[in-house]
Coordinates of C-alpha atoms and ligand atoms in Angstrom, one line a residue:
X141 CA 28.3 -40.2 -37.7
X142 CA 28.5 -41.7 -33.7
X143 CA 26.9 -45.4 -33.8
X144 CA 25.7 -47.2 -31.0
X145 CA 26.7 -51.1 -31.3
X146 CA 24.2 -52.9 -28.7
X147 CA 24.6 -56.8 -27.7
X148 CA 20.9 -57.4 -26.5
X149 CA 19.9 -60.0 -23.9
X150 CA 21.5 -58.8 -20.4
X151 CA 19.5 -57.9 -17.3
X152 CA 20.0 -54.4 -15.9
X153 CA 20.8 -54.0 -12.1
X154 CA 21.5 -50.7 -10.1
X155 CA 20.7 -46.7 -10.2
X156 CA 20.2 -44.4 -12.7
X157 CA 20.0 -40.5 -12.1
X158 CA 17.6 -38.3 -14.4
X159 CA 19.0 -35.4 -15.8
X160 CA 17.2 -32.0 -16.2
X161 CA 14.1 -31.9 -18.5
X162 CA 15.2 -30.7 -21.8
X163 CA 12.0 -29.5 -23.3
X164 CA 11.6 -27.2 -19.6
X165 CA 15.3 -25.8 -20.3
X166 CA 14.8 -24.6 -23.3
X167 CA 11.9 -22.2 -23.0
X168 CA 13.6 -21.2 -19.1
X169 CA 16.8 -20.3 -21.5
X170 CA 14.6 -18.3 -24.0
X171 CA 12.8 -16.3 -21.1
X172 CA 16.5 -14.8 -20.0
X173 CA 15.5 -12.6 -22.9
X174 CA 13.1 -10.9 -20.9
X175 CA 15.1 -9.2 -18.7
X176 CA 18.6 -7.1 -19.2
X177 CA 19.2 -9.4 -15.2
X178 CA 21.2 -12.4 -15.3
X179 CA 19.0 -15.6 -14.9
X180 CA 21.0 -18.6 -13.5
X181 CA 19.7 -22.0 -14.1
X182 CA 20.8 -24.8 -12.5
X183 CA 20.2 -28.7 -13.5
X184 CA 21.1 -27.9 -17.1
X185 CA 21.2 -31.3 -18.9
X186 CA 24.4 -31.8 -20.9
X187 CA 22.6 -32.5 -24.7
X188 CA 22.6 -31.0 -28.2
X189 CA 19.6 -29.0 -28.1
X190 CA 21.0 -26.8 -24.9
X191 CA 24.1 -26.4 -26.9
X192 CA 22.0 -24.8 -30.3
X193 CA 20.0 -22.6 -27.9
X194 CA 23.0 -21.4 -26.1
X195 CA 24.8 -20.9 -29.5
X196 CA 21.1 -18.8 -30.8
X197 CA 21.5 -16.7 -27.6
X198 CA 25.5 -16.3 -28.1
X199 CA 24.6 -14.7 -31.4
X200 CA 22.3 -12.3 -30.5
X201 CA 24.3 -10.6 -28.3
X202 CA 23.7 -12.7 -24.8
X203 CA 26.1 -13.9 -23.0
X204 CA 26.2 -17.5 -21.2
X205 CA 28.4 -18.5 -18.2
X206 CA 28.6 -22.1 -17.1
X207 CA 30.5 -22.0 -14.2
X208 CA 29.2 -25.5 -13.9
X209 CA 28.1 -28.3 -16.2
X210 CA 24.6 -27.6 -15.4
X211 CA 24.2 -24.6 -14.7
X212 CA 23.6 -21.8 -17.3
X213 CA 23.9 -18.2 -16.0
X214 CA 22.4 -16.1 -19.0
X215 CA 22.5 -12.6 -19.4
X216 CA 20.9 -10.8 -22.3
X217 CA 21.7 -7.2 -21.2
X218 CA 23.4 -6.2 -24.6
X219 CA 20.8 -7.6 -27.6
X220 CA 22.1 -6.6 -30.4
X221 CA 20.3 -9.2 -33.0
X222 CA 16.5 -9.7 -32.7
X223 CA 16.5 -12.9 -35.1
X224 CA 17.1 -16.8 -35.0
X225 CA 18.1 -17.3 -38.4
X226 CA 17.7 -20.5 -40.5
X227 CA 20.7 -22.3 -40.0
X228 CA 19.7 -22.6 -36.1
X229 CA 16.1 -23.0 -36.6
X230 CA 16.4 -25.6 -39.1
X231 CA 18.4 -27.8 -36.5
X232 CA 15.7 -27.0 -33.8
X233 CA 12.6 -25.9 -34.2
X234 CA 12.4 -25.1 -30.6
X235 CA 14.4 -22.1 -31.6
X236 CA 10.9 -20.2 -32.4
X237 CA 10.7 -19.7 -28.4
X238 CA 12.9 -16.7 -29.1
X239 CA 10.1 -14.8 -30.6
X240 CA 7.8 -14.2 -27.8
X241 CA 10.5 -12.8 -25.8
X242 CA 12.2 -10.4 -28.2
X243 CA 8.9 -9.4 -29.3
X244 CA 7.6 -8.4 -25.9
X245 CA 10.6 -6.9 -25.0
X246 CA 12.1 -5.2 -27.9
X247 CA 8.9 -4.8 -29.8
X248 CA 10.6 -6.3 -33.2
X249 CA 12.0 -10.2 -33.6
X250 CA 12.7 -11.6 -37.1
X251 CA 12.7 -15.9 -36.6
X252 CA 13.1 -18.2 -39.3
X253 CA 9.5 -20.2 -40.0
X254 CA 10.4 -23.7 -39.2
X255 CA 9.9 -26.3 -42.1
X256 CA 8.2 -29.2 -41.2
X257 CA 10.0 -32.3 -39.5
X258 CA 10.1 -36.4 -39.6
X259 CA 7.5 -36.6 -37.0
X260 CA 4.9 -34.0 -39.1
X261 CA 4.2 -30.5 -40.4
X262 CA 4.6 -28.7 -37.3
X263 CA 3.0 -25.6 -38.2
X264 CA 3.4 -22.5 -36.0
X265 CA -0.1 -20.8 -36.9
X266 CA -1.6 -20.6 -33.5
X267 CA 2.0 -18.9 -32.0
X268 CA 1.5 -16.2 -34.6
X269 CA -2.0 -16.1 -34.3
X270 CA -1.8 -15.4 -30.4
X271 CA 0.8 -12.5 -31.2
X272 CA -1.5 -10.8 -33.5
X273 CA -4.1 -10.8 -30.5
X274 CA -1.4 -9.2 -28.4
X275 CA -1.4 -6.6 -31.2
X276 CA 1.7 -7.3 -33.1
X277 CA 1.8 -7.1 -36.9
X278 CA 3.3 -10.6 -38.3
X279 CA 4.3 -11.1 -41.3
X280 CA 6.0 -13.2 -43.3
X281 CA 9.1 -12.4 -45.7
X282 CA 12.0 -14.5 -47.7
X283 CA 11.2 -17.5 -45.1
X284 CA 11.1 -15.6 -42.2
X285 CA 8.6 -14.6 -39.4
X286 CA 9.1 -10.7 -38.9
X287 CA 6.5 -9.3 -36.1
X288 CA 6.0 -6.2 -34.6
X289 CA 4.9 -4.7 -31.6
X290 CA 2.1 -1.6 -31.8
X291 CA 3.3 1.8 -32.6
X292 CA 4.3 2.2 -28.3
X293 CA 6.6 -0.8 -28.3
X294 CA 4.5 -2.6 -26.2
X295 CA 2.3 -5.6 -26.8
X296 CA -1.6 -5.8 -25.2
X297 CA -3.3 -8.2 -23.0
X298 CA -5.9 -10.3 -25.0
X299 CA -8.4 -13.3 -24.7
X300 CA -6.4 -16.0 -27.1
X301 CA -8.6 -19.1 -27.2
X302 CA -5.8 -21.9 -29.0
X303 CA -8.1 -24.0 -31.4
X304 CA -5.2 -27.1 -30.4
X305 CA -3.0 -27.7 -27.2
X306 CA -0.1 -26.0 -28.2
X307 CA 3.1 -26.4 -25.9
X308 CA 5.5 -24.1 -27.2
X309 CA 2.9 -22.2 -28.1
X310 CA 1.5 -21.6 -24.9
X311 CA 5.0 -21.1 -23.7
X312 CA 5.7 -18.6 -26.5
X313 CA 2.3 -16.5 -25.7
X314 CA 2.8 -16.8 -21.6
X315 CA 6.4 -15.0 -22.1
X316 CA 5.4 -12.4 -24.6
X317 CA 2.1 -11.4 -22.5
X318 CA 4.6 -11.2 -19.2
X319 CA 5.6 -7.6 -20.5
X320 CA 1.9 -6.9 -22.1
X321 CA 0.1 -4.3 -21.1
X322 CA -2.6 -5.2 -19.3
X323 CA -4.0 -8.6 -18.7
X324 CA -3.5 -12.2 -21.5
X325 CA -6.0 -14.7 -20.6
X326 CA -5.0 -17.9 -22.5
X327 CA -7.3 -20.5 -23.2
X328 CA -7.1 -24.3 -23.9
X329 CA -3.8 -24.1 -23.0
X330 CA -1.1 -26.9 -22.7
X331 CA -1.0 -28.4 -19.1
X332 CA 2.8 -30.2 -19.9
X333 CA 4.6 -29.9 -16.4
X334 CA 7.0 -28.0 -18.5
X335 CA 5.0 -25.2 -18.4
X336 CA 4.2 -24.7 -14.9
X337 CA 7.8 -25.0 -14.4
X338 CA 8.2 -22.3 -17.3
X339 CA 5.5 -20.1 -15.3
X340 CA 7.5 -20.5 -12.0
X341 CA 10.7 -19.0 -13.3
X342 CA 8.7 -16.5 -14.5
X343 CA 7.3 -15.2 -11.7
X344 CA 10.3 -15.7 -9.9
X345 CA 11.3 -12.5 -11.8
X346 CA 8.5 -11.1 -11.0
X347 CA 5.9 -12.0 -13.5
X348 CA 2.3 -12.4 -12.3
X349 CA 1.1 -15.3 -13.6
X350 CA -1.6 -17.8 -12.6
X351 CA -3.2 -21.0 -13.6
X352 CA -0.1 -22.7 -15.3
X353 CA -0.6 -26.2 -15.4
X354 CA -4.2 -25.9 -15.9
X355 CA -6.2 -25.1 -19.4
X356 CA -6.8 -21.1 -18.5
X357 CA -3.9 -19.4 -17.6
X358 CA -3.7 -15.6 -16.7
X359 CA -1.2 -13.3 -17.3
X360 CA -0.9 -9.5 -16.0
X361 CA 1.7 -7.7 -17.6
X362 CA 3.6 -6.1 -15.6
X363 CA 6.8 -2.9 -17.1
X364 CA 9.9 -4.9 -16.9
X365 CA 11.1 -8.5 -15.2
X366 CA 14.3 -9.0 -13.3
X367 CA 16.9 -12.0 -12.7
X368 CA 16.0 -15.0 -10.9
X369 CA 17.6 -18.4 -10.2
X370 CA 15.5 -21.5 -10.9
X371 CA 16.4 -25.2 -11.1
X372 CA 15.0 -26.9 -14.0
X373 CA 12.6 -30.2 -13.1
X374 CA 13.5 -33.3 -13.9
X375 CA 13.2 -35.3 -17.6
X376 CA 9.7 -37.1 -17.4
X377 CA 10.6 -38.5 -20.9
X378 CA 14.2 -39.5 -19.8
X379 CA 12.5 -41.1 -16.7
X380 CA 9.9 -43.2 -18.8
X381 CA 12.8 -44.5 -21.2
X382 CA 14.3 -46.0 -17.9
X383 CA 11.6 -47.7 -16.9
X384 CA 10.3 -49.3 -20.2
X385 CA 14.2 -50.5 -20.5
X386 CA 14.2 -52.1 -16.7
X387 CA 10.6 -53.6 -17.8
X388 CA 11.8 -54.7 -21.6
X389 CA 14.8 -56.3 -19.8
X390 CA 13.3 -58.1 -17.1
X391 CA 15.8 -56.4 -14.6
X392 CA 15.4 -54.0 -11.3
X393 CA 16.2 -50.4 -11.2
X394 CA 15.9 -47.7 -9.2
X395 CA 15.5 -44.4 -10.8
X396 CA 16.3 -41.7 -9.0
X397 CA 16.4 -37.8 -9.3
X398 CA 13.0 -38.3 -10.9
X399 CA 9.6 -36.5 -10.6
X400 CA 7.1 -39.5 -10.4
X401 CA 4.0 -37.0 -9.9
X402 CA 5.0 -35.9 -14.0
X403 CA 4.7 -39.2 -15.1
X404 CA 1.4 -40.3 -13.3
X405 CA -0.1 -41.6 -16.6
X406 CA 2.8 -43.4 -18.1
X407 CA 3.6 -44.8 -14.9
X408 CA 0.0 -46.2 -14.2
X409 CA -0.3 -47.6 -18.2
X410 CA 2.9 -49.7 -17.3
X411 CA 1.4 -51.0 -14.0
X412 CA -1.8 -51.7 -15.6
X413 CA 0.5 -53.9 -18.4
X414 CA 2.0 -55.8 -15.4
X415 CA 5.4 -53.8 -14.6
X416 CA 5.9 -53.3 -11.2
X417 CA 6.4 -49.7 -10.1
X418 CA 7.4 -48.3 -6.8
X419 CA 7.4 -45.0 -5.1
X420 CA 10.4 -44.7 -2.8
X421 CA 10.2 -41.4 -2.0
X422 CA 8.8 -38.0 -4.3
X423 CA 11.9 -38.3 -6.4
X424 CA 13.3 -42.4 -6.4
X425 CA 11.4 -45.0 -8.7
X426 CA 11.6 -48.7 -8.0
X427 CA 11.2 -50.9 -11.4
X428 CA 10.9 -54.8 -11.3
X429 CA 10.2 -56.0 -14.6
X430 CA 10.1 -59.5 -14.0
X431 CA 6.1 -60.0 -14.2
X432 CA 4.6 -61.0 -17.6
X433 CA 4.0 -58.1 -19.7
X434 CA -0.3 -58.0 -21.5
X435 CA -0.8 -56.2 -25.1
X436 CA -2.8 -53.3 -23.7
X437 CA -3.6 -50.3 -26.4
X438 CA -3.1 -46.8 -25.8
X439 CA -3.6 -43.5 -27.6
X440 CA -1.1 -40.1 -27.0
X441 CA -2.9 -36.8 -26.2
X442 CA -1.8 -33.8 -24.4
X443 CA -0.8 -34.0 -21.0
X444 CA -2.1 -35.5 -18.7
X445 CA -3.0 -37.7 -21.5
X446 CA -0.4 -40.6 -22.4
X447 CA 2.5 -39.1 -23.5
X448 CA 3.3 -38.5 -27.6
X449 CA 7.1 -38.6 -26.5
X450 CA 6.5 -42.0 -24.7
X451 CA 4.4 -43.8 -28.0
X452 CA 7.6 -45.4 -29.8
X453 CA 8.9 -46.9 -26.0
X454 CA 5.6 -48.1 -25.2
X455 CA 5.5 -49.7 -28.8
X456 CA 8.9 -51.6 -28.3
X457 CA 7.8 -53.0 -24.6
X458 CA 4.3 -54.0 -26.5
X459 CA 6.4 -56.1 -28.9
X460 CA 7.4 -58.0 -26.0
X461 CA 4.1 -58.6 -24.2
X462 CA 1.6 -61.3 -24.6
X463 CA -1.6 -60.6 -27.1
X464 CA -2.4 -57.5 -28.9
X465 CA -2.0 -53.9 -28.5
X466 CA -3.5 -51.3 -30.6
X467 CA -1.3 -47.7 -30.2
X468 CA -2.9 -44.5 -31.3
X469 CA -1.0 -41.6 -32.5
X470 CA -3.1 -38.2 -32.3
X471 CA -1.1 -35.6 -31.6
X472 CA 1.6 -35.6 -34.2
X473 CA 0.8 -37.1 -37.8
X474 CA 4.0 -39.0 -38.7
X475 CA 5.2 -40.2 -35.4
X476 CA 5.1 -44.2 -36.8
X477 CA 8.9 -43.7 -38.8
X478 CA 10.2 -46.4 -35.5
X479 CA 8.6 -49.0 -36.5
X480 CA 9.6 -50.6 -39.8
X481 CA 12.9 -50.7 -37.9
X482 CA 11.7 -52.9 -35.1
X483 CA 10.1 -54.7 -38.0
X484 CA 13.5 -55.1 -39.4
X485 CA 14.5 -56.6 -36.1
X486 CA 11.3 -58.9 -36.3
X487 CA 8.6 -57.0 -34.5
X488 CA 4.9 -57.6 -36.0
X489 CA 3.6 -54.2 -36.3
X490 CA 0.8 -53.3 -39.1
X491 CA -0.1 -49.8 -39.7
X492 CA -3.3 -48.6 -40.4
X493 CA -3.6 -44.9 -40.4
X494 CA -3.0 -43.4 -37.0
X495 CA -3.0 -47.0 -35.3
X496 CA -0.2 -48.8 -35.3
X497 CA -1.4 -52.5 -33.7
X498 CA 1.7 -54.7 -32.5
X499 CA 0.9 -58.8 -32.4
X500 CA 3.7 -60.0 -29.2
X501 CA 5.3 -61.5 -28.1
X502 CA 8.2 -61.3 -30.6
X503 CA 11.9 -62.3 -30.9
X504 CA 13.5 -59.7 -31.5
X505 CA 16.9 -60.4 -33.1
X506 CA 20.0 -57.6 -33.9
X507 CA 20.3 -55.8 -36.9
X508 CA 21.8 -52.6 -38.6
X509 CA 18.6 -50.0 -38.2
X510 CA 18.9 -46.1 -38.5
X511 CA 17.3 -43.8 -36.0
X512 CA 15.1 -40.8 -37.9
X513 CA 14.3 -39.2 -35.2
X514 CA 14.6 -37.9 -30.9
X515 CA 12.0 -40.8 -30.0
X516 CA 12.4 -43.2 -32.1
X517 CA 16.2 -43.5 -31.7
X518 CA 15.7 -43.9 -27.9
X519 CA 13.3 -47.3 -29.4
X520 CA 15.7 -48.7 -30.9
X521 CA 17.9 -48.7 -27.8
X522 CA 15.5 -50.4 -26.1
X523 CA 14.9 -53.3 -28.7
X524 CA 18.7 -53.3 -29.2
X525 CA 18.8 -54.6 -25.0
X526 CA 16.1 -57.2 -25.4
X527 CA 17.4 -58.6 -28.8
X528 CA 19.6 -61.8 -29.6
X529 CA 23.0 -60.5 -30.5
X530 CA 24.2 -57.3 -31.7
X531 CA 22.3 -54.4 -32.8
X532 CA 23.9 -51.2 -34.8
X533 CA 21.8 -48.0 -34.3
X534 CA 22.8 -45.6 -37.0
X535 CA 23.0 -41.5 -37.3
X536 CA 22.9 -41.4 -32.7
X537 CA 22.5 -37.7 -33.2
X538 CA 19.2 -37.8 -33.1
X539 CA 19.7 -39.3 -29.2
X540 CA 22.2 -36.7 -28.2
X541 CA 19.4 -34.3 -28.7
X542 CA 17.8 -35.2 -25.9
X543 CA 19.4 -37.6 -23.8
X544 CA 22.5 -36.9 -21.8
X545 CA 25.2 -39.7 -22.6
X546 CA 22.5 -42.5 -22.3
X547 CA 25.3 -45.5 -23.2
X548 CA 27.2 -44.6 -20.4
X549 CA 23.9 -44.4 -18.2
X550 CA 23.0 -48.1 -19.5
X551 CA 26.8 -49.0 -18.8
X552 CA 26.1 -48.3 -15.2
X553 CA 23.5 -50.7 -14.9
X554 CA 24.7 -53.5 -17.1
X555 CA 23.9 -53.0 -20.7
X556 CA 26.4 -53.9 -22.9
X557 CA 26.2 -50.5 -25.1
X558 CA 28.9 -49.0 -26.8
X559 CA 29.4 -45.6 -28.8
X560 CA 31.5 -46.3 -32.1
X561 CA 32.6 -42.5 -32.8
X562 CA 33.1 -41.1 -36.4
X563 CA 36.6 -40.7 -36.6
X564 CA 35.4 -37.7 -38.8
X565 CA 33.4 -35.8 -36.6
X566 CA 33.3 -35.5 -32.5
X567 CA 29.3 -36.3 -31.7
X568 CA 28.4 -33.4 -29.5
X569 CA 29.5 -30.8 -32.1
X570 CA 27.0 -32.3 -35.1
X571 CA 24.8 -29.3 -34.8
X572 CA 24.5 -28.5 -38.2
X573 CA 21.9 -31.9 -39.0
X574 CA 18.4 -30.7 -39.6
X575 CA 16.0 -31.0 -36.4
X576 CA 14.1 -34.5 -37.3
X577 CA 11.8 -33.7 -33.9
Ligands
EPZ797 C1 6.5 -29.9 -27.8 O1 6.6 -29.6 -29.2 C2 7.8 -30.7 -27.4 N1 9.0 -30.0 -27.8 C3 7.7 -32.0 -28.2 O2 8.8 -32.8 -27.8 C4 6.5 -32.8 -27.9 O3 6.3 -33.9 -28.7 C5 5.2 -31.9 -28.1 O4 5.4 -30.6 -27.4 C6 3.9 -32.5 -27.7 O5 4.0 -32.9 -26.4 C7 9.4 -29.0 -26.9 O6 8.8 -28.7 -25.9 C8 10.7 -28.3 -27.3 P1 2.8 -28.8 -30.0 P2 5.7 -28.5 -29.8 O7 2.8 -27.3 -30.4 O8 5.4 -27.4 -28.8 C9 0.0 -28.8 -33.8 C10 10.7 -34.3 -28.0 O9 10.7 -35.4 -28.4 N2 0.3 -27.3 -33.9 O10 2.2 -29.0 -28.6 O11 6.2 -28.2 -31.1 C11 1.3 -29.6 -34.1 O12 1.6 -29.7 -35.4 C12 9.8 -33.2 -28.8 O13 11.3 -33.8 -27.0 C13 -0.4 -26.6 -34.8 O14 -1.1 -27.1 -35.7 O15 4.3 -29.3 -30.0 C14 1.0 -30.9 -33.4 O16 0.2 -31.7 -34.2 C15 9.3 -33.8 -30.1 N3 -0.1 -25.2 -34.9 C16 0.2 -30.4 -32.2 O17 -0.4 -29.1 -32.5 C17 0.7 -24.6 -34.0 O18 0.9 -23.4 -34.1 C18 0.9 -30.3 -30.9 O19 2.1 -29.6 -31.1 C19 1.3 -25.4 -33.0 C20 1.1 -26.7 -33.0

């Protein structure tokens, strides 16, 4: 398996470019299901999780042009499988985001039930709940999720109030009710810019949909949807990585390509901490990191709360930052697995239940550590740039999930990264690890 070898210590200097948001091309790839039209997407990024979904689409009988890097034209005219079996949904959870739409649209979709993953249980209760308000029978057999639509093919509008903010769920619910009949309200619904940017595809082939963004979203169902062309929104989470590693490394960046409006919270939590953050334009970020950096706690909810997928970043910058900072993980309930590796590189972290509470500033020095999972991996880059001497980040994968070649991004700007490949195995093709989240 790839390795990243880091030699910590350099300041970073130029412009990095944000790549598509993974977690908004994923359900816009699922939602070509919808429609027997071709959907073209364009700012595609180029990591593993694209390349499982294309592969899930590929088998059941869609077909997927990329007559660019980025761009994905997808057309699921000839559906001849209505399942994502375990092998795919085991290496991606996100895989479950086929169900809404070959439900709604084929009124039958078998998905394997996703086991739990290094970050926490992960059930899918409240996606299946919502489909059983739409009037679909689910049930569960041999592992799988098999649901079906009423007797007429054809799912109904319903009030579905989600007990929790669900993202994928909401995403799952907002497709299948598209090609209801009649109207979905959804309730305490996730707000993640994903969504919104889920909804405007959406009704870009011809969907009516209102309210996405915002906790009540409404749905009218409408016969059949047609193609579209939509350009995915930038990486939020990508973007925040950049900026805690110009802040962590003392160094100016611009970031650029970017969505600053998606990031309001993280990007005001950094300011507040003493990192200085400029607005160059709606898509260009100016990071100095040269101010002092203050402990200041935090605690992840769902958007516009502080971001879950931010927590283990913010945790490496606090080990770096004068006094005490208390971090508070509520949304997932094993999202701490980071930090006895940054304790292995001499970070003082003590856990107590959900709050993780980090004494800076610390020296942090290199060492071998292993990366379990998206998140975390992306925190041990981070420490790896601010540590004396080299740093080896085992099992990378878990990166290439979700980041598009982020060593030769750091190149660019300085960092003295490098990817040691597995003379075994090319990186890009390890699909077959299970998803760690
Ligand atoms: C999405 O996961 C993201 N993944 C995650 O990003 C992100 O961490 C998460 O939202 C929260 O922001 C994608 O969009 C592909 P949830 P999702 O359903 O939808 C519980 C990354 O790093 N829950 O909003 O799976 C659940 O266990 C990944 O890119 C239920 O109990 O997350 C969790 O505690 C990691 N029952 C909470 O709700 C359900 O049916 C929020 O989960 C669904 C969820």
């Amino acid at each position: 398996m790839d390795k990243f070898r880091i030699t910590g210590g350099r300041s970073l200097k130029g412009r990095i470019s944000i790549s598509g948001a993974k977690n908004s091309a994923l359900p816009c790839m699922a939602a070509a299901l919808l429609t027997a039209e071709t959907v073209t997407l364009h700012n595609i990024p180029y990591v593993r999780d694209i390349i499982t979904q294309r592969r899930l689409l590929e088998d059941i009988g869609a077909t997927v042009l990329t007559p660019e890097l980025r761009t994905h034209k997808i057309s699921a005219s000839h559906i001849e499988l209505f399942e994502a079996p375990y092998e795919l949904v085991k290496t991606m959870r996100a895989s479950v985001l086929a169900l809404g739409p070959l439900l709604a649209r084929f009124g039958k979709a078998k998905v394997s039930l996703p086991g739990g993953c290094a970050i926490g249980t992960r059930p899918i209760d409240l996606h299946l709940a919502g489909f059983q308000q739409l009037g679909a029978e689910v049930k569960l057999e041999a592992g799988n999720v098999v649901a079906r639509a009423p007797k007429d093919g054809r799912l109904r509008g319903a009030d579905v109030h989600f007990e929790k903010s669900t993202v994928t769920g909401t995403e799952n619910l907002m497709m299948a009710a598209s090609l209801a009949r009649g109207r979905t309200t959804l309730y305490n619904a996730a707000r993640e810019p994903e969504i919104a940017d889920l909804a405007e595809l959406l009704n870009k082939m011809g969907a009516r949909i209102r309210g996405a963004g915002t906790p009540t979203i409404q749905i009218e169902g409408v016969e059949a949807l047609g193609g579209a062309e939509h350009t995915i929104i930038p990486d939020r989470i990508e973007t925040g990585t950049f900026i805690v590693a110009a802040a962590i490394t003392k160094s100016e960046l611009e970031i650029k390509d970017c969505r600053p409006e998606h990031s309001a919270t993280l990007i005001a939590k950094l300011r507040e901490v003493g990192v200085e953050i400029k607005e160059l334009n709606q898509s260009t970020l100016h990071v100095a990191g040269a101010g002092k950096l203050a402990g200041s706690d935090v605690t992840t909810e769902p958007h516009p709360g502080f971001p879950t997928d931010m927590q283990a970043q913010y945790m490496t910058l606090m080990t770096q930052a004068e006094g005490r900072a208390a971090v508070t993980e509520t949304v997932f309930e094993n999202r701490f697995m980071h930090t006895s590796e940054l304790q292995r590189m001499g970070a003082r972290i003590h856990i107590d239940g959900r709050t993780a509470t980090v004494e800076g500033a610390a020296r942090l020095t290199g060492a071998p550590v292993l990366a379990s999972d998206l998140r975390a991996s992306a925190s041990l880059v981070l420490a790896g740039l601010v540590a004396e001497g080299e740093t080896m980040i085992h099992r990378v994968y878990h990166i290439d999930r979700g980041y598009e070649r982020i060593e030769a991004k750091l190149q660019s700007v300085g960092a003295d990264i490098e990817r040691i490949r597995d003379s075994v195995t090319a990186s890009l093709s390890q699909t077959a690890e299970p998803d760690a989240g």
